[in-house]
Amino acid sequence: MGLGEAEERVYRALVRLGRGTARECVTETGLAESEVRAALRALAGFGLVSADGAGDGDQAARTGAGAGSEAWLPADPQVALGALLRRRRTELDRMRKSVDELSAEYREAQLRDDPARLTEVVRGTAQYARVQDLLAGTEKELLTLVGPPFLDPADNSLAPMQRLLERGVECRAVHATEVLAADGGWRQARRLAELGERIRVLPDVPVKLVIADRRHALLPLSTHADRMMDSAVLVRHSALTDALVALFEQLWERGAPLGAGDGTRIGGGDVVAAPAPDDALLALLSAGLKDEAIARQLQISERSLRRRMSVLLGRLGAASRFQAGVQAGRRGWL
């Protein structure tokens, strides 16, 4: 927040003492008296300390009057440091705006000079490392199109995404139905949704894609599944990234939300939520999974699935899956 080490040490000393002279601060901090005096002048300028009984602490600090024996009072950290923090945030916001403007000018110059600098080819397993780098560097928003094959089928850790969500980054993803049908795919998607990621589902997605803060995008160069892991291209902020963001938003609008909702009010009454056993089943049905895949994700037999489907249709008063979907939507179960 603009305080040097000496200023911080002196302020902390005064907070501990409650009231102290410059000489007492020397004893507390181990700093030279000249350093303590300079720190007190700086702290008074920030409004963090005042000379006790001087009437004008800032004036006393500027003149150095009584710096050796006069007592100093620390300001309430919650008030004084809060104001300083707000001022520093305003300055940082201005700096961020300047950085963004300079970055835009830089990208335009790079585009004119050498368009190839806007892209970088990433090969083989380096794609996984680059995805981790993108996740770690994302500040505000992560957009992903999720389809097979996976970058590292052996790695089912959600830790990178969990850290991202805990930092308050908005995460949205469009999953292909095939991803949810894969072993562990449904459980991972549900876990991510519980952590705060917003997920929608489509029967198919045209390309695997990661977009960080609408500035950097990573996608495979090949559309063939057997060669998709060979190489990918990292696209830096340009009209290309804008086009990829537009593609994501179009697919997002078409996708079906993952999972059951929290219920809705029916006829002005109480909120009615889906019975717990039906929650996962409805979500898997709405995602478009086939019976075999649903049974595998629920870890039950297809015969048991058919029984549960029959019970669900009865609860909803539906004669078909289509009617069940309509009724579930009306009740706020989807």
Short mmCIF file of C-alpha atoms in Angstrom, two decimals:
data_model
loop_
_atom_site.label_atom_id
_atom_site.label_comp_id
_atom_site.label_asym_id
_atom_site.label_seq_id
_atom_site.Cartn_x
_atom_site.Cartn_y
_atom_site.Cartn_z
CA MET A 1 0.00 0.00 0.00
CA GLY A 2 2.98 2.30 -0.39
CA LEU A 3 4.53 1.84 3.06
CA GLY A 4 8.19 1.00 3.31
CA GLU A 5 9.60 -1.58 5.72
CA ALA A 6 10.62 1.03 8.29
CA GLU A 7 7.19 2.69 8.24
CA GLU A 8 5.48 -0.67 8.71
CA ARG A 9 7.71 -1.65 11.62
CA VAL A 10 7.18 1.68 13.39
CA TYR A 11 3.42 1.58 12.86
CA ARG A 12 3.21 -2.00 14.14
CA ALA A 13 5.25 -0.98 17.19
CA LEU A 14 2.88 1.88 17.97
CA VAL A 15 -0.13 -0.41 17.52
CA ARG A 16 1.38 -2.81 20.05
CA LEU A 17 2.29 0.01 22.47
CA GLY A 18 -0.96 1.91 22.00
CA ARG A 19 1.00 5.12 22.55
CA GLY A 20 4.73 5.64 22.31
CA THR A 21 7.59 8.05 21.78
CA ALA A 22 10.12 7.91 19.01
CA ARG A 23 12.71 6.57 21.45
CA GLU A 24 10.35 3.79 22.52
CA CYS A 25 9.87 2.95 18.85
CA VAL A 26 13.64 2.75 18.48
CA THR A 27 13.71 0.19 21.28
CA GLU A 28 10.78 -1.76 19.82
CA THR A 29 12.02 -1.85 16.22
CA GLY A 30 15.79 -1.77 16.49
CA LEU A 31 15.88 1.03 13.90
CA ALA A 32 18.08 4.10 14.15
CA GLU A 33 16.40 7.18 15.62
CA SER A 34 16.77 9.03 12.32
CA GLU A 35 14.93 6.19 10.55
CA VAL A 36 12.15 6.25 13.16
CA ARG A 37 11.74 10.02 12.79
CA ALA A 38 11.53 9.72 9.00
CA ALA A 39 9.02 6.88 9.36
CA LEU A 40 6.86 8.93 11.73
CA ARG A 41 6.81 11.82 9.25
CA ALA A 42 5.76 9.47 6.47
CA LEU A 43 3.12 7.76 8.63
CA ALA A 44 1.65 11.10 9.66
CA GLY A 45 1.43 12.05 5.99
CA PHE A 46 -0.57 8.88 5.39
CA GLY A 47 -2.81 9.68 8.36
CA LEU A 48 -1.67 6.57 10.21
CA VAL A 49 -0.22 8.33 13.30
CA SER A 50 -0.66 11.65 15.10
CA ALA A 51 1.36 13.46 17.74
CA ASP A 52 -0.43 13.16 21.08
CA GLY A 53 -1.53 16.57 22.32
CA ALA A 54 0.10 18.46 19.44
CA GLY A 55 -3.24 19.45 17.93
CA ASP A 56 -1.79 19.12 14.45
CA GLY A 57 0.01 15.82 14.18
CA ASP A 58 0.88 16.34 10.52
CA GLN A 59 2.51 19.70 11.26
CA ALA A 60 4.48 18.22 14.13
CA ALA A 61 5.63 15.37 11.92
CA ARG A 62 6.70 17.73 9.13
CA THR A 63 8.77 19.90 11.47
CA GLY A 64 10.10 16.98 13.48
CA ALA A 65 9.13 18.78 16.70
CA GLY A 66 9.30 16.54 19.73
CA ALA A 67 10.31 13.54 17.66
CA GLY A 68 12.40 12.17 20.48
CA SER A 69 10.20 12.58 23.54
CA GLU A 70 6.74 13.45 22.29
CA ALA A 71 4.23 10.63 22.33
CA TRP A 72 2.59 9.36 19.14
CA LEU A 73 -0.76 7.70 18.72
CA PRO A 74 -1.56 5.13 16.00
CA ALA A 75 -4.77 5.58 14.03
CA ASP A 76 -7.32 2.75 14.01
CA PRO A 77 -5.97 0.30 11.38
CA GLN A 78 -9.48 -0.57 10.20
CA VAL A 79 -10.16 3.09 9.34
CA ALA A 80 -6.76 4.42 8.34
CA LEU A 81 -5.50 1.40 6.41
CA GLY A 82 -8.95 0.92 4.85
CA ALA A 83 -8.82 4.43 3.40
CA LEU A 84 -5.24 3.89 2.23
CA LEU A 85 -6.22 0.62 0.61
CA ARG A 86 -9.12 2.23 -1.25
CA ARG A 87 -6.84 4.97 -2.53
CA ARG A 88 -4.26 2.40 -3.66
CA ARG A 89 -6.97 0.37 -5.42
CA THR A 90 -8.02 3.46 -7.35
CA GLU A 91 -4.42 3.99 -8.41
CA LEU A 92 -4.09 0.35 -9.43
CA ASP A 93 -7.30 0.57 -11.49
CA ARG A 94 -5.81 3.52 -13.38
CA MET A 95 -2.60 1.55 -13.90
CA ARG A 96 -4.59 -1.44 -15.15
CA LYS A 97 -6.38 0.75 -17.68
CA SER A 98 -3.04 2.11 -18.90
CA VAL A 99 -1.62 -1.40 -19.18
CA ASP A 100 -4.66 -2.53 -21.18
CA GLU A 101 -4.32 0.42 -23.56
CA LEU A 102 -0.59 -0.21 -24.04
CA SER A 103 -1.25 -3.94 -24.55
CA ALA A 104 -3.82 -3.17 -27.25
CA GLU A 105 -1.33 -0.90 -29.04
CA TYR A 106 1.35 -3.60 -28.71
CA ARG A 107 -0.90 -6.29 -30.21
CA GLU A 108 -1.81 -4.06 -33.12
CA ALA A 109 1.86 -3.38 -33.81
CA GLN A 110 2.68 -7.10 -33.59
CA LEU A 111 -0.16 -7.91 -35.97
CA ARG A 112 1.12 -5.42 -38.53
CA ASP A 113 4.74 -6.50 -38.15
CA ASP A 114 4.36 -10.29 -37.96
CA PRO A 115 0.93 -11.94 -37.65
CA ALA A 116 2.59 -15.27 -36.85
CA ARG A 117 3.47 -13.95 -33.39
CA LEU A 118 -0.18 -14.10 -32.45
CA THR A 119 -0.13 -17.89 -32.54
CA GLU A 120 2.07 -20.59 -31.05
CA VAL A 121 2.00 -24.30 -31.90
CA VAL A 122 2.10 -26.57 -28.84
CA ARG A 123 2.94 -30.23 -29.44
CA GLY A 124 2.26 -33.48 -27.60
CA THR A 125 2.10 -33.58 -23.82
CA ALA A 126 3.12 -29.90 -23.65
CA GLN A 127 -0.57 -29.18 -24.27
CA TYR A 128 -1.43 -30.36 -20.77
CA ALA A 129 1.18 -28.06 -19.22
CA ARG A 130 -0.08 -25.14 -21.26
CA VAL A 131 -3.66 -25.75 -20.08
CA GLN A 132 -2.41 -25.64 -16.48
CA ASP A 133 -0.61 -22.37 -17.23
CA LEU A 134 -3.80 -20.88 -18.68
CA LEU A 135 -5.81 -21.93 -15.62
CA ALA A 136 -3.24 -20.50 -13.22
CA GLY A 137 -3.12 -17.19 -15.08
CA THR A 138 -6.87 -16.69 -15.51
CA GLU A 139 -8.13 -13.71 -13.52
CA LYS A 140 -11.82 -13.21 -14.37
CA GLU A 141 -13.35 -15.77 -16.72
CA LEU A 142 -12.65 -19.23 -18.14
CA LEU A 143 -14.66 -20.61 -21.06
CA THR A 144 -14.26 -24.21 -22.19
CA LEU A 145 -15.67 -26.57 -24.79
CA VAL A 146 -15.19 -30.09 -23.47
CA GLY A 147 -15.07 -33.09 -25.75
CA PRO A 148 -13.01 -36.27 -26.14
CA PRO A 149 -10.22 -37.23 -26.19
CA PHE A 150 -8.92 -36.09 -22.83
CA LEU A 151 -5.52 -34.40 -22.49
CA ASP A 152 -4.46 -36.87 -19.81
CA PRO A 153 -6.93 -39.71 -19.20
CA ALA A 154 -4.97 -40.83 -16.11
CA ASP A 155 -5.34 -37.45 -14.41
CA ASN A 156 -8.74 -36.98 -12.80
CA SER A 157 -7.64 -34.25 -10.39
CA LEU A 158 -9.97 -31.31 -10.07
CA ALA A 159 -7.52 -29.32 -7.94
CA PRO A 160 -6.58 -26.75 -10.65
CA MET A 161 -10.23 -25.99 -11.37
CA GLN A 162 -11.07 -25.93 -7.68
CA ARG A 163 -8.34 -23.34 -7.05
CA LEU A 164 -9.66 -21.29 -9.95
CA LEU A 165 -13.22 -21.32 -8.64
CA GLU A 166 -12.06 -20.54 -5.10
CA ARG A 167 -10.37 -17.41 -6.49
CA GLY A 168 -13.78 -16.24 -7.70
CA VAL A 169 -13.11 -16.81 -11.42
CA GLU A 170 -16.34 -17.26 -13.41
CA CYS A 171 -16.16 -20.63 -15.17
CA ARG A 172 -18.54 -21.78 -17.89
CA ALA A 173 -18.27 -24.99 -19.88
CA VAL A 174 -20.16 -26.74 -22.66
CA HIS A 175 -19.75 -30.53 -22.42
CA ALA A 176 -20.38 -33.02 -25.18
CA THR A 177 -22.76 -35.82 -24.17
CA GLU A 178 -19.99 -38.32 -24.91
CA VAL A 179 -17.86 -36.74 -22.17
CA LEU A 180 -20.55 -37.31 -19.55
CA ALA A 181 -21.04 -40.89 -20.75
CA ALA A 182 -17.32 -41.71 -20.35
CA ASP A 183 -16.09 -43.45 -17.19
CA GLY A 184 -15.98 -40.87 -14.42
CA GLY A 185 -17.17 -38.09 -16.71
CA TRP A 186 -20.55 -37.60 -15.04
CA ARG A 187 -19.13 -37.60 -11.51
CA GLN A 188 -16.45 -35.07 -12.43
CA ALA A 189 -18.97 -32.78 -14.11
CA ARG A 190 -21.28 -32.92 -11.09
CA ARG A 191 -18.37 -32.21 -8.76
CA LEU A 192 -17.35 -29.19 -10.83
CA ALA A 193 -20.93 -27.95 -10.78
CA GLU A 194 -20.98 -28.29 -7.00
CA LEU A 195 -17.77 -26.24 -6.81
CA GLY A 196 -19.40 -23.45 -8.81
CA GLU A 197 -18.74 -24.12 -12.49
CA ARG A 198 -21.74 -23.51 -14.76
CA ILE A 199 -22.09 -26.40 -17.22
CA ARG A 200 -24.32 -26.97 -20.21
CA VAL A 201 -24.55 -30.03 -22.43
CA LEU A 202 -24.83 -30.56 -26.19
CA PRO A 203 -24.96 -33.80 -28.18
CA ASP A 204 -21.66 -32.75 -29.75
CA VAL A 205 -19.16 -29.91 -29.64
CA PRO A 206 -17.23 -28.99 -32.80
CA VAL A 207 -13.82 -28.48 -31.18
CA LYS A 208 -12.03 -28.74 -27.85
CA LEU A 209 -11.35 -25.22 -26.62
CA VAL A 210 -10.06 -23.28 -23.61
CA ILE A 211 -10.38 -19.48 -23.49
CA ALA A 212 -8.79 -17.54 -20.63
CA ASP A 213 -10.08 -14.03 -19.92
CA ARG A 214 -11.15 -13.75 -23.58
CA ARG A 215 -7.48 -13.06 -24.37
CA HIS A 216 -5.85 -16.45 -24.89
CA ALA A 217 -7.35 -19.53 -26.53
CA LEU A 218 -5.99 -23.05 -26.92
CA LEU A 219 -7.48 -25.53 -29.39
CA PRO A 220 -6.33 -28.62 -31.33
CA LEU A 221 -5.09 -28.23 -34.89
CA SER A 222 -6.60 -31.52 -36.06
CA THR A 223 -10.29 -32.38 -36.07
CA HIS A 224 -9.59 -36.14 -36.17
CA ALA A 225 -9.85 -37.73 -32.73
CA ASP A 226 -6.84 -40.01 -33.27
CA ARG A 227 -4.58 -37.04 -34.13
CA MET A 228 -6.14 -34.38 -31.93
CA MET A 229 -3.52 -34.80 -29.21
CA ASP A 230 -0.59 -34.35 -31.61
CA SER A 231 -0.62 -30.55 -31.64
CA ALA A 232 -2.63 -27.51 -30.62
CA VAL A 233 -2.44 -23.80 -31.31
CA LEU A 234 -2.34 -21.06 -28.70
CA VAL A 235 -4.04 -17.92 -30.04
CA ARG A 236 -3.27 -14.59 -28.39
CA HIS A 237 -5.73 -11.71 -28.17
CA SER A 238 -6.88 -10.77 -31.66
CA ALA A 239 -9.88 -11.01 -33.96
CA LEU A 240 -9.34 -14.79 -33.83
CA THR A 241 -9.94 -14.95 -30.08
CA ASP A 242 -12.99 -12.72 -30.49
CA ALA A 243 -14.38 -15.17 -33.06
CA LEU A 244 -13.73 -18.15 -30.75
CA VAL A 245 -15.51 -16.38 -27.89
CA ALA A 246 -18.48 -15.79 -30.21
CA LEU A 247 -18.48 -19.51 -31.11
CA PHE A 248 -18.53 -20.45 -27.43
CA GLU A 249 -21.40 -18.07 -26.67
CA GLN A 250 -23.49 -19.51 -29.52
CA LEU A 251 -22.97 -23.07 -28.27
CA TRP A 252 -23.65 -21.96 -24.70
CA GLU A 253 -27.03 -20.56 -25.71
CA ARG A 254 -27.94 -23.86 -27.39
CA GLY A 255 -26.81 -26.09 -24.51
CA ALA A 256 -29.05 -27.67 -21.86
CA PRO A 257 -28.13 -26.84 -18.24
CA LEU A 258 -26.50 -29.71 -16.39
CA GLY A 259 -28.37 -31.22 -13.48
CA ALA A 260 -31.61 -30.64 -11.68
CA GLY A 261 -32.62 -27.23 -10.51
CA ASP A 262 -33.52 -26.09 -7.00
CA GLY A 263 -37.25 -26.20 -7.71
CA THR A 264 -39.81 -23.60 -8.63
CA ARG A 265 -43.00 -22.29 -7.14
CA ILE A 266 -46.09 -24.03 -8.46
CA GLY A 267 -49.26 -21.96 -8.27
CA GLY A 268 -47.68 -19.58 -5.79
CA GLY A 269 -47.04 -22.40 -3.31
CA ASP A 270 -43.89 -23.70 -1.72
CA VAL A 271 -40.76 -24.58 -3.64
CA VAL A 272 -40.98 -28.16 -4.87
CA ALA A 273 -37.62 -29.88 -5.52
CA ALA A 274 -36.99 -33.16 -7.27
CA PRO A 275 -36.82 -36.17 -4.93
CA ALA A 276 -33.15 -36.95 -4.25
CA PRO A 277 -33.11 -40.34 -6.06
CA ASP A 278 -34.47 -38.68 -9.21
CA ASP A 279 -32.00 -35.79 -9.26
CA ALA A 280 -29.11 -37.57 -11.00
CA LEU A 281 -31.42 -39.61 -13.22
CA LEU A 282 -33.21 -36.51 -14.54
CA ALA A 283 -29.93 -34.74 -15.13
CA LEU A 284 -28.51 -37.67 -17.11
CA LEU A 285 -31.69 -37.97 -19.15
CA SER A 286 -31.69 -34.25 -19.96
CA ALA A 287 -28.04 -34.55 -21.03
CA GLY A 288 -29.10 -37.04 -23.70
CA LEU A 289 -27.27 -40.12 -22.43
CA LYS A 290 -28.42 -43.55 -23.54
CA ASP A 291 -29.70 -46.13 -21.06
CA GLU A 292 -26.44 -48.08 -21.02
CA ALA A 293 -24.41 -44.96 -20.22
CA ILE A 294 -26.91 -43.77 -17.58
CA ALA A 295 -26.83 -47.14 -15.83
CA ARG A 296 -23.02 -47.10 -15.86
CA GLN A 297 -22.85 -43.59 -14.37
CA LEU A 298 -25.41 -44.47 -11.68
CA GLN A 299 -23.60 -47.79 -11.10
CA ILE A 300 -26.79 -49.83 -11.44
CA SER A 301 -27.99 -52.44 -13.91
CA GLU A 302 -30.09 -51.52 -16.92
CA ARG A 303 -32.92 -53.54 -15.40
CA SER A 304 -32.78 -51.41 -12.25
CA LEU A 305 -32.65 -48.31 -14.41
CA ARG A 306 -35.84 -49.32 -16.19
CA ARG A 307 -37.57 -49.78 -12.82
CA ARG A 308 -36.42 -46.35 -11.66
CA MET A 309 -37.57 -44.84 -14.95
CA SER A 310 -41.00 -46.40 -14.48
CA VAL A 311 -41.27 -44.97 -10.95
CA LEU A 312 -40.14 -41.54 -12.19
CA LEU A 313 -42.72 -41.50 -14.99
CA GLY A 314 -45.37 -42.40 -12.45
CA ARG A 315 -44.36 -39.56 -10.13
CA LEU A 316 -44.53 -37.11 -13.00
CA GLY A 317 -47.75 -38.50 -14.46
CA ALA A 318 -46.00 -38.99 -17.81
CA ALA A 319 -46.39 -41.68 -20.43
CA SER A 320 -43.04 -41.07 -22.19
CA ARG A 321 -39.61 -39.60 -21.64
CA PHE A 322 -40.63 -36.52 -23.59
CA GLN A 323 -43.61 -35.92 -21.33
CA ALA A 324 -41.42 -36.57 -18.31
CA GLY A 325 -39.04 -33.85 -19.48
CA VAL A 326 -41.90 -31.39 -19.95
CA GLN A 327 -43.38 -32.15 -16.54
CA ALA A 328 -40.01 -32.01 -14.79
CA GLY A 329 -39.35 -28.63 -16.38
CA ARG A 330 -42.72 -27.31 -15.22
CA ARG A 331 -41.99 -28.41 -11.68
CA GLY A 332 -38.55 -26.81 -11.69
CA TRP A 333 -36.77 -30.13 -11.42
CA LEU A 334 -34.56 -29.33 -14.42
#
